[in-house]
Short mmCIF file of C-alpha atoms in Angstrom, two decimals:
data_model
loop_
_atom_site.label_atom_id
_atom_site.label_comp_id
_atom_site.label_asym_id
_atom_site.label_seq_id
_atom_site.Cartn_x
_atom_site.Cartn_y
_atom_site.Cartn_z
CA TRP A 1 124.09 105.82 99.18
CA PRO A 2 123.18 109.46 98.75
CA PRO A 3 119.43 110.08 98.43
CA GLU A 4 117.99 110.71 94.99
CA PRO A 5 116.15 114.05 94.91
CA ASP A 6 112.81 112.79 93.53
CA LEU A 7 112.47 109.83 95.91
CA LEU A 8 110.93 109.83 99.36
CA PRO A 9 112.59 107.67 102.04
CA CYS A 10 111.51 104.05 102.34
CA PRO A 11 108.15 103.89 104.19
CA PHE A 12 109.25 100.71 105.99
CA CYS A 13 112.76 101.47 107.26
CA GLY A 14 113.44 105.12 106.33
CA ASN A 15 116.52 104.45 104.19
CA ALA A 16 117.15 106.01 100.79
CA GLY A 17 115.55 104.74 97.61
CA ARG A 18 117.43 104.28 94.33
CA HIS A 19 116.11 103.78 90.83
CA GLU A 20 117.23 101.45 88.06
CA ASN A 21 116.12 101.55 84.43
CA TYR A 22 116.37 98.61 82.04
CA VAL A 23 115.12 98.01 78.50
CA ILE A 24 111.56 96.99 79.44
CA GLU A 25 111.24 97.83 83.13
CA ALA A 26 112.21 100.38 85.75
CA SER A 27 112.45 99.85 89.50
CA VAL A 28 112.85 101.82 92.69
CA PHE A 29 114.35 99.89 95.59
CA CYS A 30 115.35 100.55 99.17
CA VAL A 31 119.08 100.36 99.88
CA GLY A 32 118.31 99.24 103.45
CA CYS A 33 115.55 96.62 103.46
CA GLY A 34 115.42 95.85 99.72
CA VAL A 35 111.70 96.43 99.16
CA ARG A 36 111.09 97.20 95.47
CA VAL A 37 108.50 98.73 93.12
CA THR A 38 108.79 97.77 89.44
CA ARG A 39 106.97 99.08 86.38
CA ARG A 40 107.22 97.57 82.90
CA HIS A 41 107.39 99.87 79.89
CA SER A 42 107.84 99.76 76.15
CA ALA A 43 111.40 99.92 74.87
CA ARG A 44 110.24 102.74 72.58
CA LYS A 45 108.37 104.74 75.22
CA ASP A 46 110.54 104.96 78.31
CA ASN A 47 108.01 106.03 80.94
CA GLY A 48 108.88 103.35 83.49
CA VAL A 49 111.20 105.56 85.55
CA SER A 50 108.60 108.25 86.20
CA GLU A 51 105.88 105.66 86.86
CA SER A 52 108.02 103.67 89.30
CA ILE A 53 109.05 106.87 91.14
CA GLU A 54 105.40 107.96 91.41
CA ALA A 55 104.41 104.51 92.73
CA TRP A 56 107.28 104.54 95.26
CA ASN A 57 106.33 107.97 96.57
CA ARG A 58 102.63 106.96 96.94
CA ARG A 59 103.31 103.93 99.15
CA THR A 60 102.92 103.95 102.90
CA ALA A 61 103.99 101.43 105.52
CA GLY A 62 100.32 100.76 106.29
CA ASP A 63 99.51 99.44 102.81
CA GLY A 64 102.10 96.66 102.82
CA GLY A 65 103.72 98.11 99.71
CA ARG A 66 100.68 97.34 97.56
CA GLU A 67 98.78 99.88 95.50
#
């Protein structure tokens, strides 16, 4: 998987992150270990991608993936 330019590497294993966007939620997941951050959003206001990317990039291995 090629890295996506806005995503930092996974804080747990260092592999690339990928994002997915669905009707009411968006996720960023690690292609290596599978850890995931998901944000729900309105079908009319699609802000889930940017919010899930921001949450992914804020995480550190020391916080257990929680915000």
